[in-house]
Every structure is written in C-alpha cells, then in structure tokens.
Short mmCIF file of C-alpha atoms in Angstrom, two decimals:
data_model
loop_
_atom_site.label_atom_id
_atom_site.label_comp_id
_atom_site.label_asym_id
_atom_site.label_seq_id
_atom_site.Cartn_x
_atom_site.Cartn_y
_atom_site.Cartn_z
CA MET A 129 -11.31 -58.56 48.19
CA ASP A 130 -9.38 -58.92 44.67
CA ARG A 131 -10.03 -61.39 41.50
CA GLU A 132 -7.77 -63.54 42.37
CA GLU A 133 -8.83 -64.08 45.90
CA ALA A 134 -12.90 -64.91 44.86
CA VAL A 135 -11.75 -67.00 41.81
CA ASN A 136 -9.48 -68.88 44.49
CA LYS A 137 -11.93 -69.69 47.42
CA LYS A 138 -11.48 -72.45 49.78
CA PHE A 139 -14.99 -73.79 51.64
CA ALA A 140 -14.84 -76.24 54.83
CA THR A 141 -16.24 -79.25 53.70
CA VAL A 142 -19.39 -80.52 55.86
CA TYR A 143 -21.14 -83.65 55.88
CA ARG A 144 -23.30 -82.32 52.50
CA GLY A 145 -20.37 -80.71 51.00
CA LEU A 146 -19.80 -76.93 51.40
CA ASP A 147 -21.02 -74.95 54.32
CA GLU A 148 -24.11 -73.29 53.11
CA LYS A 149 -23.66 -70.16 55.29
CA GLU A 150 -19.85 -69.56 54.55
CA VAL A 151 -20.84 -70.07 50.62
CA ARG A 152 -23.78 -67.59 51.16
CA ALA A 153 -21.84 -65.30 52.87
CA HIS A 154 -19.18 -65.28 50.20
CA LEU A 155 -21.59 -64.41 47.71
CA ARG A 156 -22.97 -61.41 49.96
CA ARG A 157 -19.83 -60.50 50.29
CA LEU A 158 -19.10 -60.67 46.84
CA GLN A 159 -22.49 -59.49 45.96
CA GLY A 160 -21.78 -56.12 47.67
CA GLU A 161 -18.61 -55.93 46.38
CA VAL A 162 -20.00 -56.20 42.84
CA GLU A 163 -22.66 -53.82 43.56
CA ALA A 164 -19.62 -51.57 44.94
CA ARG A 165 -18.02 -51.78 41.44
CA ASP A 166 -21.04 -51.75 39.74
CA GLU A 167 -21.33 -48.22 41.33
CA LYS A 168 -17.59 -47.22 40.89
CA ILE A 169 -18.34 -47.99 37.68
CA ALA A 170 -21.15 -46.18 37.00
CA GLN A 171 -19.42 -43.30 38.57
CA LEU A 172 -16.85 -43.35 36.11
CA GLU A 173 -19.44 -43.73 33.54
CA GLY A 174 -21.04 -40.98 34.24
CA MET A 175 -17.27 -38.64 35.08
CA LEU A 176 -16.49 -40.37 31.80
CA ASP A 177 -19.43 -38.84 29.91
CA ASP A 178 -19.42 -35.62 31.90
CA ARG A 179 -15.23 -35.49 30.45
CA GLU A 180 -16.89 -36.67 27.08
CA GLU A 181 -19.52 -34.35 26.76
CA ASN A 182 -16.85 -31.24 28.41
CA LEU A 183 -14.17 -32.67 25.62
CA ASN A 184 -16.80 -32.50 22.60
CA SER A 185 -18.14 -29.34 24.11
CA PHE A 186 -14.17 -27.63 24.22
CA ARG A 187 -13.99 -29.67 20.64
CA ASN A 188 -16.74 -27.31 19.61
CA VAL A 189 -15.11 -23.86 21.60
CA GLU A 190 -12.23 -25.53 19.99
CA THR A 191 -13.80 -25.96 16.42
CA SER A 192 -15.34 -22.44 16.91
CA ILE A 193 -11.93 -20.02 17.40
CA ASN A 194 -10.59 -22.27 14.60
CA GLU A 195 -13.41 -20.73 12.86
CA ALA A 196 -12.57 -17.37 14.32
CA ILE A 197 -9.22 -17.29 13.99
CA LEU A 198 -9.44 -18.43 10.24
CA THR A 199 -12.35 -15.92 9.23
CA ALA A 200 -10.14 -12.79 11.00
CA GLN A 201 -7.17 -14.50 8.58
CA ARG A 202 -9.23 -14.14 5.84
CA ALA A 203 -10.58 -10.58 6.52
CA GLY A 204 -6.97 -9.33 7.27
CA ASP A 205 -5.13 -11.20 4.32
CA GLU A 206 -8.38 -9.11 2.50
CA THR A 207 -8.17 -6.06 4.24
CA LYS A 208 -4.80 -6.13 3.73
CA ARG A 209 -5.22 -7.02 -0.28
CA VAL A 210 -7.69 -3.54 -0.08
CA ALA A 211 -4.95 -1.81 1.63
CA LYS A 212 -2.62 -2.18 -0.72
CA ASP A 213 -4.58 -2.00 -3.00
CA ARG A 214 -5.35 1.53 -2.32
CA ALA A 215 -1.60 2.32 -1.61
CA ASP A 216 -1.02 1.13 -5.07
CA GLU A 217 -3.96 3.47 -6.69
CA ILE A 218 -2.48 6.24 -4.19
CA ILE A 219 0.79 5.66 -4.72
CA SER A 220 0.26 5.66 -8.86
CA GLY A 221 -2.05 8.87 -8.77
CA ALA A 222 0.65 10.39 -6.59
CA THR A 223 3.31 9.73 -9.02
CA ALA A 224 1.25 11.16 -12.44
CA GLU A 225 0.19 14.53 -10.12
CA ARG A 226 4.17 14.23 -9.21
CA GLU A 227 5.05 14.06 -13.00
CA ARG A 228 2.30 17.00 -13.87
CA ILE A 229 3.40 19.30 -11.21
CA ILE A 230 7.20 18.31 -12.90
CA GLU A 231 5.93 19.02 -16.76
CA ASP A 232 4.33 21.88 -15.66
CA GLY A 233 6.95 23.04 -13.69
CA LEU A 234 9.26 23.02 -16.36
CA THR A 235 7.25 24.53 -18.39
CA ARG A 236 6.37 27.38 -16.95
CA ALA A 237 10.16 27.51 -16.24
CA ARG A 238 10.50 27.44 -20.01
CA HIS A 239 8.12 30.03 -19.97
CA ILE A 240 10.04 32.55 -17.26
CA ALA A 241 13.55 31.62 -18.80
CA SER A 242 11.92 32.68 -22.64
CA GLN A 243 10.69 35.74 -20.94
CA THR A 244 14.03 36.62 -19.17
CA GLU A 245 15.61 36.13 -22.56
CA ASP A 246 12.95 38.91 -24.46
CA MET A 247 13.67 40.62 -21.06
CA LYS A 248 17.50 41.05 -21.83
CA ARG A 249 17.38 41.92 -25.41
CA GLN A 250 14.66 44.40 -24.91
CA SER A 251 16.51 46.08 -22.13
CA LYS A 252 20.00 46.09 -24.49
CA ILE A 253 17.30 47.72 -27.54
CA PHE A 254 16.50 49.55 -24.56
CA ARG A 255 20.11 50.86 -22.92
CA ALA A 256 21.44 51.18 -26.90
CA ARG A 257 18.37 54.02 -27.60
CA PHE A 258 18.90 55.41 -24.14
CA LYS A 259 22.96 55.77 -24.31
CA MET A 260 22.30 57.00 -28.45
CA LEU A 261 19.29 59.41 -26.77
CA VAL A 262 22.11 61.23 -23.80
CA GLU A 263 24.59 60.85 -26.29
CA ALA A 264 22.73 63.17 -28.60
CA GLN A 265 21.70 65.26 -25.85
CA LEU A 266 25.28 65.62 -24.44
CA ASP A 267 26.02 66.70 -28.42
CA LEU A 268 23.83 69.09 -27.96
CA LEU A 269 24.63 70.30 -24.44
CA LYS A 270 28.05 70.75 -26.40
CA SER A 271 27.40 72.10 -29.37
CA ASP A 272 28.02 76.31 -30.22
CA ASP A 273 23.83 76.79 -30.68
CA TRP A 274 23.80 76.13 -26.93
CA ASP A 275 26.26 78.67 -25.82
CA TYR A 276 24.06 80.95 -28.77
CA LEU A 277 20.40 79.97 -26.84
CA LEU A 278 22.38 80.83 -23.72
CA ASP A 279 24.11 84.78 -24.96
CA PHE A 280 20.17 84.62 -26.97
CA ASP A 281 19.19 87.78 -24.97
CA LYS A 282 22.46 89.57 -24.99
CA ASN A 283 23.03 88.54 -28.87
CA GLN A 284 19.58 90.51 -29.96
CA GLU A 285 20.47 93.18 -27.76
CA HIS A 286 23.39 94.08 -30.02
CA ARG A 287 21.23 93.12 -32.86
CA VAL A 288 18.77 95.35 -32.13
CA ASP A 289 22.06 98.31 -31.43
CA ASP A 290 22.98 97.64 -34.50
CA ILE A 291 20.32 97.96 -36.05
CA VAL A 292 18.81 101.13 -34.34
CA ASP A 293 22.79 102.75 -35.41
CA GLN A 294 22.11 101.62 -39.22
CA GLU A 295 18.99 103.53 -38.92
CA SER A 296 20.39 106.38 -37.05
CA LYS A 297 23.26 106.39 -39.99
CA PRO A 298 22.85 108.83 -43.28
CA GLU A 299 23.18 106.95 -45.85
CA GLU A 300 25.51 107.62 -47.52
#
C-alpha cells in the first residue's frame, strides 16, 4: 500500500461511525507496513553505515596511499638531487683530472720535444766530428807515410845493406 492509499482510505460507516474492525484491520496492516518499512529503513541505514565505514576506510587507505606516494616522490626527488649533485661532483672531478692529464701530457710532450731537439743537435755534432775523424783517417790512409810504414821492412833492409856497404868500403 502506498502513502496515498493510506491517507485517502475510505471506511464504511456504521451506526455509530466507522466500522471498528475494519479500522483496526487497516491500522494493523499499516502497522505491519510501517514496521516493515522501519526494518527496511534500519537495514538500509545499517548498509549505509557499513558503506560509510567502508568509504571512510577507503578514504583512509587513499590518504595513506597519497601520503606514501608523496613520501616516495619526495624521496625520489631527493635521490635524484643527490645523484645529480654526485654526478656533478664526478664530472667536475673528471674534468679537473682531464685537465691535469692534458697538462701533464703537454709538459711531457714539450720535454720530449726538447730532448729530441737536443738529441738532433748532439747527433749533428757527433756526425760532424765522426766525419772529421773518418776524413782524418782517410787522409792518413792516403798519405805517403802509410806506404812508407808498409814498406818499412824493405826500407830497413836497404838501409841495413847501405850501412853494411858503407862499412865495407874503405875510406877514401
């Protein structure tokens, strides 16, 4: 029975007014419907409370998840910042090391170039002196003295013969 029926219900009239049995039956029926609706309302309110609790629970979980996400994001941002700072330090150190290595290499290259030039000069001097020595030796080989030395034994024999001849000759 809907609300309109309950409000607009017509009762039969009897000698002293309305039929009491019919009114009581109607009221019992209304009472049953009201109790059923009250039970239904209580059940729905219970379900609503359960849902409200679930919703609050989900909101708490959502809040916890959001806080965890924010915390993770902050931690991630902090980690990225620390990593970037460390990377900058490494790059800075590597750049300084590179500059030191380049400078060291240039210094060594200059030193080696200087040594190379010194060695070239010394080689030229050595070559010139060696050439002079070889030329002197060659001149010595070309000289008549060398022939004289090679023929020394023969010359000695002739000299000895000459000396012997002179001794054997009477003095005139």
